[in-house]
């Protein structure tokens, strides 16, 4: 009898340690989750632009609008893409925008020196990109060429897209078929200035930034410029400190940050499919580092900008693996449930830091890195990452609900990671949306959510889960990994109870 009691006591203790406890204070919600956290990125890289989004106006096999695939346009509308960053990336600091305007037959060719040395014909340029953004309802985010361009080049680009009439650049735009300006607000002043953008020191870039920003003028109230400084890579905290100290805050709207969940920059990055648990755990370690980096870079920014007027924009993030041999393009990789874990975890981090993180861009949108869309000739599929981004778009411009969370750990080879992450928000209708990601490779976790401040009577949910961490969608099985309705919740007296499977993403919606 005594032995049975001890066994029961041990089981209770083990069960207690596996519980995730979340407390939500809905009446304390006040910080807006900026919709631009859910931005995307399209670079002239591999098959992202040519053969991915853009197939050309003469293509009769694939339905398109002005050369852009209609199925891609529809998918991006479903995602509610708030902003799209273009033309790079490293490519931005080699791009000459004037070569991509005017009659397409007259445009000069260029060699993409950063990505494979391929020759491009400049048939996808400024008009094509900005018109696409209008079609999908996204704000364009133009990355300016600071590394190999000139101040005048960038100032002319601003004038070309934003000046209504009366300037040489506005006359040129009108001559090229666009009467009304696009009023582009978001501008990157270079990209990765510490690396492919010029291998600059932080001090040198700060001075260069000041010069470029001076000549990038607000032309109309509708096109007041939002200038993004080229920020740090991962844990380069000195870069952030130097820029915050040396760039006048009146000249800078935001500071960028880049961090990829990559195993190594100098050795193998591992396969996109068929990876081991060891590789998976290391990828999750890198994904969780986003919490540390956002926190520490924000702390530095707080030192110089305590009122949080300057935004932190994580305009490159995602998983990076070895290029798939069958990908037919640089940095093509499959997208599995592991990528869904990166997306769910990272977006929870961004949401919970919404007081400083006010924008981000997943890398990249089609056929490159952690893509939401993959294409192959006439075929197209939506990846697990697409489904997470769509599930989470309920948080766009909603109000962050403060939470406390106690999570069990995911353990592997003597190391530990927090298994469950979460974020929550209230939308304009008063509905409460809770997103939860369980990165644990083996275990489901019981979750108890205490709701404080308001009463809710109805709960619904959607879940992305699969039987294997390497599961992914293929052109033969495009719906192998898909979103399902989730009904495994119990709501009683302000307490919500559920179980979330291993490596799965869940979004719950509660209404009164």
Coordinates of C-alpha atoms in Angstrom, one line a residue:
X1 CA 0.0 0.0 0.0
X2 CA 2.8 2.4 0.9
X3 CA 4.6 1.5 -2.3
X4 CA 1.4 2.3 -4.3
X5 CA 1.1 5.7 -2.6
X6 CA 4.7 6.6 -3.4
X7 CA 4.2 5.6 -7.0
X8 CA 1.0 7.8 -7.2
X9 CA 2.9 10.7 -5.5
X10 CA 5.7 10.5 -8.1
X11 CA 3.2 10.4 -11.0
X12 CA 1.4 13.5 -9.6
X13 CA 4.8 15.3 -9.3
X14 CA 5.8 14.4 -12.8
X15 CA 2.4 15.5 -14.1
X16 CA 2.7 18.7 -12.3
X17 CA 6.1 19.5 -13.8
X18 CA 4.8 18.9 -17.3
X19 CA 2.0 21.5 -16.9
X20 CA 2.2 24.8 -18.7
X21 CA 0.5 27.6 -16.8
X22 CA -0.5 30.8 -18.5
X23 CA -2.2 33.8 -16.9
X24 CA -3.7 36.5 -19.2
X25 CA -4.7 39.9 -18.0
X26 CA -7.1 41.1 -20.6
X27 CA -8.0 44.3 -18.8
X28 CA -4.3 45.4 -18.9
X29 CA -4.0 45.3 -22.7
X30 CA -2.7 48.6 -24.1
X31 CA 0.3 48.0 -26.6
X32 CA -0.6 47.6 -30.2
X33 CA 1.0 44.7 -32.1
X34 CA 2.0 46.5 -35.3
X35 CA 0.8 44.7 -38.4
X36 CA 4.2 45.3 -40.0
X37 CA 5.7 42.5 -37.8
X38 CA 4.1 40.2 -40.3
X39 CA 6.0 41.6 -43.3
X40 CA 7.8 39.6 -46.0
X41 CA 10.9 39.8 -48.2
X42 CA 11.5 39.3 -51.9
X43 CA 15.0 39.5 -53.2
X44 CA 16.5 38.9 -56.6
X45 CA 17.9 35.6 -55.5
X46 CA 17.5 32.1 -57.0
X47 CA 13.9 31.6 -58.2
X48 CA 12.3 34.2 -55.9
X49 CA 11.5 36.8 -58.5
X50 CA 12.2 35.2 -61.9
X51 CA 10.5 31.9 -62.2
X52 CA 8.8 32.3 -58.8
X53 CA 6.6 35.4 -58.5
X54 CA 7.3 36.8 -61.9
X55 CA 7.0 34.6 -65.0
X56 CA 6.7 37.4 -67.7
X57 CA 3.8 38.9 -69.6
X58 CA 4.2 36.5 -72.5
X59 CA 3.7 33.4 -70.4
X60 CA 0.4 31.7 -71.7
X61 CA 0.7 28.5 -69.6
X62 CA 0.3 30.1 -66.2
X63 CA -2.4 32.6 -65.4
X64 CA -0.8 36.0 -64.5
X65 CA -1.4 39.7 -64.1
X66 CA 1.3 41.8 -65.7
X67 CA 3.6 38.8 -65.5
X68 CA 3.0 38.0 -61.8
X69 CA 1.4 34.6 -61.1
X70 CA -2.3 35.0 -60.1
X71 CA -2.0 32.1 -57.6
X72 CA 0.8 33.9 -55.9
X73 CA -1.2 37.1 -55.8
X74 CA -4.1 35.3 -54.3
X75 CA -2.0 33.6 -51.6
X76 CA -0.4 36.8 -50.6
X77 CA -3.8 38.5 -50.2
X78 CA -4.8 35.6 -47.9
X79 CA -1.8 36.2 -45.8
X80 CA -2.7 39.9 -45.4
X81 CA 0.9 40.9 -46.2
X82 CA 1.3 44.3 -44.6
X83 CA 4.6 45.2 -46.3
X84 CA 7.0 43.6 -48.8
X85 CA 10.7 44.3 -48.8
X86 CA 12.6 44.5 -52.2
X87 CA 15.0 44.3 -54.1
X88 CA 17.3 42.9 -51.4
X89 CA 19.2 41.8 -49.3
X90 CA 22.7 41.8 -50.6
X91 CA 21.3 42.4 -54.1
X92 CA 20.0 45.9 -53.1
X93 CA 23.5 47.3 -52.8
X94 CA 24.3 46.2 -56.4
X95 CA 21.0 47.2 -57.9
X96 CA 20.7 50.2 -60.3
X97 CA 17.1 51.1 -60.2
X98 CA 17.2 53.2 -63.4
X99 CA 18.1 50.1 -65.4
X100 CA 14.7 48.6 -64.4
X101 CA 12.3 51.2 -65.8
X102 CA 11.1 52.1 -69.2
X103 CA 10.4 49.8 -72.2
X104 CA 11.5 46.3 -71.2
X105 CA 13.0 45.6 -74.6
X106 CA 15.4 48.5 -74.0
X107 CA 16.5 47.7 -70.5
X108 CA 20.2 46.7 -70.0
X109 CA 21.0 43.3 -68.7
X110 CA 22.9 42.8 -65.4
X111 CA 24.9 40.1 -63.7
X112 CA 23.7 39.2 -60.2
X113 CA 27.1 39.1 -58.6
X114 CA 25.8 38.1 -55.2
X115 CA 23.7 35.1 -56.1
X116 CA 25.2 32.7 -58.7
X117 CA 26.5 35.2 -61.3
X118 CA 23.3 34.7 -63.3
X119 CA 22.3 37.3 -65.9
X120 CA 19.1 39.1 -65.4
X121 CA 17.2 41.2 -68.0
X122 CA 15.8 43.8 -65.5
X123 CA 12.3 43.0 -66.8
X124 CA 11.0 43.1 -63.2
X125 CA 11.7 46.6 -61.9
X126 CA 10.2 49.4 -59.9
X127 CA 6.9 49.7 -61.6
X128 CA 6.4 45.9 -61.5
X129 CA 7.1 45.7 -57.8
X130 CA 5.1 48.7 -56.7
X131 CA 2.1 47.7 -58.8
X132 CA 2.3 44.2 -57.2
X133 CA 2.2 45.8 -53.8
X134 CA -0.9 47.7 -54.8
X135 CA -2.6 44.5 -56.0
X136 CA -2.0 42.6 -52.7
X137 CA -2.6 45.5 -50.4
X138 CA 0.9 45.7 -49.0
X139 CA 3.1 48.7 -48.3
X140 CA 6.3 48.6 -50.3
X141 CA 9.6 48.6 -48.4
X142 CA 12.3 49.7 -50.8
X143 CA 15.9 48.9 -49.9
X144 CA 18.2 51.6 -51.2
X145 CA 21.7 51.0 -52.8
X146 CA 24.2 52.6 -50.4
X147 CA 27.1 50.1 -51.0
X148 CA 27.7 50.8 -54.7
X149 CA 25.3 53.6 -55.5
X150 CA 25.3 57.3 -54.8
X151 CA 23.4 59.8 -52.8
X152 CA 21.9 61.2 -55.9
X153 CA 20.8 57.8 -57.1
X154 CA 18.7 57.2 -54.0
X155 CA 17.4 60.7 -53.9
X156 CA 16.3 60.4 -57.5
X157 CA 14.5 57.1 -56.7
X158 CA 12.6 58.8 -53.9
X159 CA 11.6 61.6 -56.3
X160 CA 10.7 59.1 -59.1
X161 CA 8.1 57.2 -56.9
X162 CA 6.9 60.0 -54.7
X163 CA 7.0 63.4 -56.6
X164 CA 3.5 64.1 -58.1
X165 CA 4.7 66.4 -60.9
X166 CA 7.2 69.1 -61.8
X167 CA 10.5 67.3 -61.4
X168 CA 12.7 65.5 -64.0
X169 CA 12.1 62.2 -62.1
X170 CA 8.3 62.6 -61.9
X171 CA 8.3 63.5 -65.6
X172 CA 10.2 60.3 -66.3
X173 CA 7.8 58.2 -64.3
X174 CA 4.8 59.7 -66.1
X175 CA 6.6 59.1 -69.4
X176 CA 6.9 55.5 -68.4
X177 CA 3.2 55.1 -67.9
X178 CA 2.5 55.9 -64.2
X179 CA 0.8 59.3 -63.7
X180 CA 0.1 59.2 -59.9
X181 CA 3.0 58.7 -57.5
X182 CA 3.1 55.6 -55.3
X183 CA 3.9 57.5 -52.1
X184 CA 6.4 54.9 -50.8
X185 CA 7.0 55.5 -47.1
X186 CA 9.3 52.7 -46.0
X187 CA 13.0 53.0 -47.1
X188 CA 16.0 51.0 -46.1
X189 CA 19.2 53.1 -46.2
X190 CA 21.4 50.2 -47.3
X191 CA 21.5 46.6 -46.2
X192 CA 24.0 44.8 -44.0
X193 CA 26.4 47.6 -44.2
X194 CA 28.7 45.6 -41.9
X195 CA 29.0 42.9 -44.6
X196 CA 27.7 42.6 -48.2
X197 CA 26.5 46.2 -48.1
X198 CA 30.1 47.6 -48.0
X199 CA 32.0 45.9 -45.1
X200 CA 31.8 49.2 -43.2
X201 CA 32.5 49.9 -39.6
X202 CA 29.6 51.1 -37.5
X203 CA 31.2 54.5 -37.1
X204 CA 31.7 54.9 -40.9
X205 CA 28.1 53.7 -41.7
X206 CA 26.7 56.1 -39.1
X207 CA 28.2 59.0 -41.1
X208 CA 27.2 57.5 -44.4
X209 CA 23.7 57.1 -43.1
X210 CA 23.5 60.7 -42.1
X211 CA 24.6 61.8 -45.5
X212 CA 22.0 59.7 -47.4
X213 CA 19.2 60.5 -45.0
X214 CA 19.8 64.2 -45.5
X215 CA 19.0 64.0 -49.2
X216 CA 16.0 61.6 -48.9
X217 CA 13.3 64.3 -48.6
X218 CA 9.7 64.1 -47.6
X219 CA 7.9 65.3 -50.7
X220 CA 4.2 65.3 -49.6
X221 CA 2.5 64.6 -46.3
X222 CA 1.2 61.3 -47.8
X223 CA 4.8 60.2 -48.4
X224 CA 6.5 61.1 -45.2
X225 CA 9.6 58.8 -45.2
X226 CA 10.1 56.1 -42.7
X227 CA 13.9 55.5 -42.8
X228 CA 15.4 52.3 -41.7
X229 CA 19.1 52.2 -40.7
X230 CA 21.0 49.0 -41.6
X231 CA 21.3 47.3 -38.2
X232 CA 23.2 44.6 -36.5
X233 CA 23.6 40.9 -37.1
X234 CA 22.4 38.8 -34.2
X235 CA 24.6 39.7 -31.2
X236 CA 26.6 42.6 -32.5
X237 CA 25.4 44.9 -29.8
X238 CA 28.2 47.4 -30.4
X239 CA 26.7 48.1 -33.8
X240 CA 23.4 49.1 -32.3
X241 CA 25.1 51.2 -29.6
X242 CA 27.2 53.1 -32.1
X243 CA 24.2 53.9 -34.4
X244 CA 21.9 55.0 -31.6
X245 CA 24.7 57.2 -30.2
X246 CA 25.9 58.8 -33.5
X247 CA 22.8 59.1 -35.8
X248 CA 20.5 62.0 -34.9
X249 CA 17.2 60.4 -33.9
X250 CA 15.3 63.0 -36.0
X251 CA 16.9 61.3 -39.1
X252 CA 16.1 57.7 -38.2
X253 CA 12.7 56.0 -37.9
X254 CA 13.9 52.5 -37.2
X255 CA 16.9 50.4 -36.7
X256 CA 17.1 46.9 -38.3
X257 CA 18.3 43.6 -36.9
X258 CA 19.0 40.4 -38.8
X259 CA 19.1 36.9 -37.2
X260 CA 18.7 33.5 -38.9
X261 CA 18.2 30.1 -37.3
X262 CA 21.3 28.6 -38.9
X263 CA 23.6 25.9 -37.6
X264 CA 26.8 27.4 -39.0
X265 CA 27.9 30.0 -41.5
X266 CA 31.2 28.3 -42.3
X267 CA 30.3 24.5 -42.2
X268 CA 27.3 22.5 -43.3
X269 CA 23.9 24.0 -42.5
X270 CA 22.2 20.6 -42.5
X271 CA 19.4 19.3 -44.8
X272 CA 16.0 20.9 -45.0
X273 CA 14.3 17.4 -44.7
X274 CA 15.3 14.2 -43.0
X275 CA 17.3 16.0 -40.2
X276 CA 18.1 14.4 -36.9
X277 CA 16.8 15.4 -33.5
X278 CA 20.2 16.8 -32.7
X279 CA 20.0 19.1 -35.7
X280 CA 16.4 20.1 -34.8
X281 CA 17.4 20.9 -31.2
X282 CA 20.2 23.1 -32.4
X283 CA 17.9 24.9 -34.8
X284 CA 15.5 25.6 -32.0
X285 CA 18.4 26.9 -29.9
X286 CA 19.1 29.4 -32.6
X287 CA 15.4 30.4 -33.0
X288 CA 15.1 31.0 -29.2
X289 CA 18.1 33.3 -29.4
X290 CA 15.8 35.9 -31.0
X291 CA 14.4 36.5 -27.5
X292 CA 17.8 37.3 -26.1
X293 CA 18.8 39.5 -29.1
X294 CA 15.6 41.5 -29.2
X295 CA 15.8 42.0 -25.5
X296 CA 19.4 43.2 -25.4
X297 CA 19.2 45.4 -28.5
X298 CA 16.0 46.9 -27.1
X299 CA 17.8 47.6 -23.8
X300 CA 20.5 49.5 -25.7
X301 CA 18.0 51.5 -27.7
X302 CA 16.1 52.3 -24.4
X303 CA 19.4 53.9 -23.1
X304 CA 19.3 56.5 -25.9
X305 CA 15.6 56.5 -26.7
X306 CA 13.7 55.9 -23.5
X307 CA 10.4 57.0 -25.1
X308 CA 10.7 54.3 -27.7
X309 CA 10.3 56.6 -30.7
X310 CA 12.7 54.6 -32.8
X311 CA 11.4 51.2 -33.9
X312 CA 13.3 47.9 -34.0
X313 CA 12.7 46.2 -37.3
X314 CA 13.8 42.6 -37.7
X315 CA 13.8 42.7 -41.5
X316 CA 15.5 39.4 -42.1
X317 CA 14.7 36.3 -40.1
X318 CA 14.0 32.6 -40.6
X319 CA 15.6 29.1 -41.0
X320 CA 18.6 28.7 -43.3
X321 CA 19.7 25.2 -44.4
X322 CA 21.8 23.7 -47.2
X323 CA 20.3 24.3 -50.7
X324 CA 18.2 21.4 -51.9
X325 CA 19.9 19.7 -54.9
X326 CA 16.6 19.5 -56.8
X327 CA 15.7 23.1 -56.0
X328 CA 16.8 24.6 -59.4
X329 CA 17.9 27.8 -57.8
X330 CA 20.1 29.3 -55.1
X331 CA 19.0 28.9 -51.5
X332 CA 15.9 26.8 -52.4
X333 CA 14.9 24.6 -49.5
X334 CA 11.9 22.5 -48.5
X335 CA 9.7 23.8 -45.7
X336 CA 8.8 21.3 -42.9
X337 CA 7.1 21.3 -39.5
X338 CA 10.5 22.5 -38.1
X339 CA 9.9 25.7 -40.0
X340 CA 6.5 26.0 -38.6
X341 CA 8.1 25.9 -35.1
X342 CA 10.5 28.7 -36.0
X343 CA 7.7 30.8 -37.3
X344 CA 5.3 30.3 -34.3
X345 CA 8.1 30.7 -31.8
X346 CA 9.5 33.8 -33.4
X347 CA 6.2 35.6 -34.0
X348 CA 5.3 35.0 -30.3
X349 CA 8.6 36.7 -29.4
X350 CA 7.9 39.7 -31.7
X351 CA 4.4 40.0 -30.4
X352 CA 5.5 40.1 -26.8
X353 CA 8.1 42.8 -27.6
X354 CA 5.6 44.9 -29.5
X355 CA 6.5 48.0 -27.5
X356 CA 9.8 48.1 -29.4
X357 CA 9.6 45.6 -32.3
X358 CA 7.2 47.2 -34.8
X359 CA 8.2 45.5 -38.0
X360 CA 9.8 42.3 -39.3
X361 CA 10.3 40.5 -42.6
X362 CA 10.4 36.8 -43.1
X363 CA 13.1 35.6 -45.5
X364 CA 11.8 34.9 -48.1
X365 CA 8.5 34.9 -49.8
X366 CA 8.8 32.4 -52.8
X367 CA 11.3 29.6 -53.4
X368 CA 14.1 30.9 -51.2
X369 CA 15.0 30.1 -47.6
X370 CA 11.9 29.9 -45.3
X371 CA 9.5 30.5 -48.1
X372 CA 5.7 30.6 -47.6
X373 CA 5.2 29.6 -51.3
X374 CA 7.0 27.1 -53.5
X375 CA 6.5 26.9 -57.3
X376 CA 7.5 24.5 -60.1
X377 CA 6.3 25.5 -63.6
X378 CA 2.5 25.5 -63.4
X379 CA 2.4 24.1 -59.9
X380 CA 2.3 26.0 -56.6
X381 CA 2.1 25.0 -53.0
X382 CA 1.7 26.6 -49.6
X383 CA 4.2 25.7 -47.0
X384 CA 3.7 25.0 -43.2
X385 CA 5.2 28.5 -42.6
X386 CA 2.5 30.0 -44.8
X387 CA -0.2 28.3 -42.6
X388 CA 1.4 29.7 -39.4
X389 CA 1.7 33.2 -40.8
X390 CA -2.0 33.0 -41.9
X391 CA -3.1 31.6 -38.5
X392 CA -1.2 34.4 -36.7
X393 CA -2.5 37.3 -38.8
X394 CA -5.3 37.7 -36.2
X395 CA -2.7 39.6 -34.2
X396 CA -2.1 42.3 -36.8
X397 CA -2.9 45.7 -35.3
X398 CA -4.5 44.0 -32.3
X399 CA -3.8 44.9 -28.7
X400 CA -1.2 42.8 -26.9
X401 CA -2.6 41.1 -23.8
X402 CA 0.1 40.8 -21.1
X403 CA 0.7 37.3 -19.9
X404 CA 2.8 35.3 -17.5
X405 CA 3.8 31.8 -18.6
X406 CA 5.4 28.8 -16.8
X407 CA 6.5 26.2 -19.3
X408 CA 8.2 22.8 -19.0
X409 CA 11.4 22.3 -20.8
X410 CA 12.3 20.4 -23.9
X411 CA 15.4 18.4 -23.1
X412 CA 18.0 16.8 -25.4
X413 CA 21.5 15.5 -24.6
X414 CA 21.6 17.3 -21.3
X415 CA 20.5 20.7 -22.6
X416 CA 17.2 22.4 -22.1
X417 CA 14.9 24.8 -24.0
X418 CA 11.6 26.3 -23.0
X419 CA 9.1 24.0 -24.7
X420 CA 6.0 26.2 -25.0
X421 CA 5.8 29.8 -26.1
X422 CA 2.7 32.0 -26.4
X423 CA 1.3 35.4 -27.1
X424 CA -2.2 36.9 -27.0
X425 CA -4.1 39.9 -28.3
X426 CA -7.6 41.5 -28.4
X427 CA -8.9 42.5 -31.7
X428 CA -11.2 45.4 -32.6
X429 CA -14.3 43.2 -32.0
X430 CA -13.2 42.3 -28.5
X431 CA -12.3 38.7 -29.4
X432 CA -9.2 37.3 -27.6
X433 CA -6.7 35.4 -29.7
X434 CA -4.1 33.2 -28.1
X435 CA -1.3 31.7 -30.2
X436 CA 0.7 28.7 -28.7
X437 CA 3.7 26.9 -30.1
X438 CA 5.1 23.6 -28.6
X439 CA 8.6 22.9 -30.0
X440 CA 9.0 19.7 -27.9
X441 CA 10.2 16.9 -30.2
X442 CA 8.5 14.1 -28.2
X443 CA 6.0 15.4 -25.7
X444 CA 2.5 16.9 -25.8
X445 CA 1.9 19.3 -23.0
X446 CA -1.1 20.1 -20.8
X447 CA -1.9 23.8 -20.7
X448 CA -4.0 25.7 -18.2
X449 CA -4.9 29.3 -19.1
X450 CA -6.3 31.6 -16.4
X451 CA -8.3 34.4 -17.9
X452 CA -8.4 37.6 -15.8
X453 CA -10.2 40.8 -16.4
X454 CA -13.0 39.7 -18.7
X455 CA -15.4 36.7 -19.1
X456 CA -15.6 34.6 -22.3
X457 CA -18.1 31.9 -23.1
X458 CA -17.1 30.7 -26.6
X459 CA -13.9 29.2 -27.8
X460 CA -12.7 27.9 -31.2
X461 CA -9.3 27.0 -32.5
X462 CA -7.1 26.0 -35.4
X463 CA -4.0 23.7 -35.2
X464 CA -1.1 22.9 -37.4
X465 CA 0.3 19.5 -36.5
X466 CA 1.6 16.4 -38.2
X467 CA 2.9 12.9 -37.5
X468 CA 6.6 13.6 -38.3
X469 CA 8.8 16.7 -37.7
X470 CA 10.1 16.4 -41.4
X471 CA 6.6 16.4 -42.8
X472 CA 6.1 18.9 -45.6
X473 CA 4.0 19.7 -48.7
X474 CA 5.1 18.5 -52.1
X475 CA 3.7 19.3 -55.6
X476 CA 2.3 15.7 -55.6
X477 CA 0.9 16.1 -52.0
X478 CA 0.3 19.9 -51.6
X479 CA -2.0 19.5 -48.6
X480 CA -0.1 16.9 -46.5
X481 CA 0.5 19.5 -43.8
X482 CA -2.6 21.7 -43.4
X483 CA -4.6 23.6 -40.8
X484 CA -7.3 21.7 -39.0
X485 CA -10.1 22.8 -36.6
X486 CA -9.2 22.3 -33.0
X487 CA -11.9 21.4 -30.5
X488 CA -9.9 19.9 -27.6
X489 CA -10.5 22.8 -25.2
X490 CA -12.5 23.0 -22.0
X491 CA -13.5 26.5 -20.8
X492 CA -15.0 26.8 -17.3
X493 CA -15.1 29.6 -14.8
X494 CA -12.4 31.7 -16.5
X495 CA -10.0 28.7 -16.9
X496 CA -9.1 27.2 -20.2
X497 CA -7.6 23.7 -20.3
X498 CA -6.2 21.8 -23.3
X499 CA -3.4 19.6 -24.5
X500 CA -1.1 20.7 -27.3
X501 CA 0.7 17.9 -29.3
X502 CA 4.5 17.8 -29.9
X503 CA 5.8 20.2 -32.5
X504 CA 2.5 21.9 -33.2
X505 CA 1.1 25.4 -33.5
X506 CA -2.3 26.4 -32.1
X507 CA -4.4 29.5 -32.3
X508 CA -7.4 29.9 -30.1
X509 CA -10.2 32.5 -30.4
X510 CA -12.4 33.4 -27.4
X511 CA -15.6 35.4 -27.6
X512 CA -18.1 36.6 -25.0

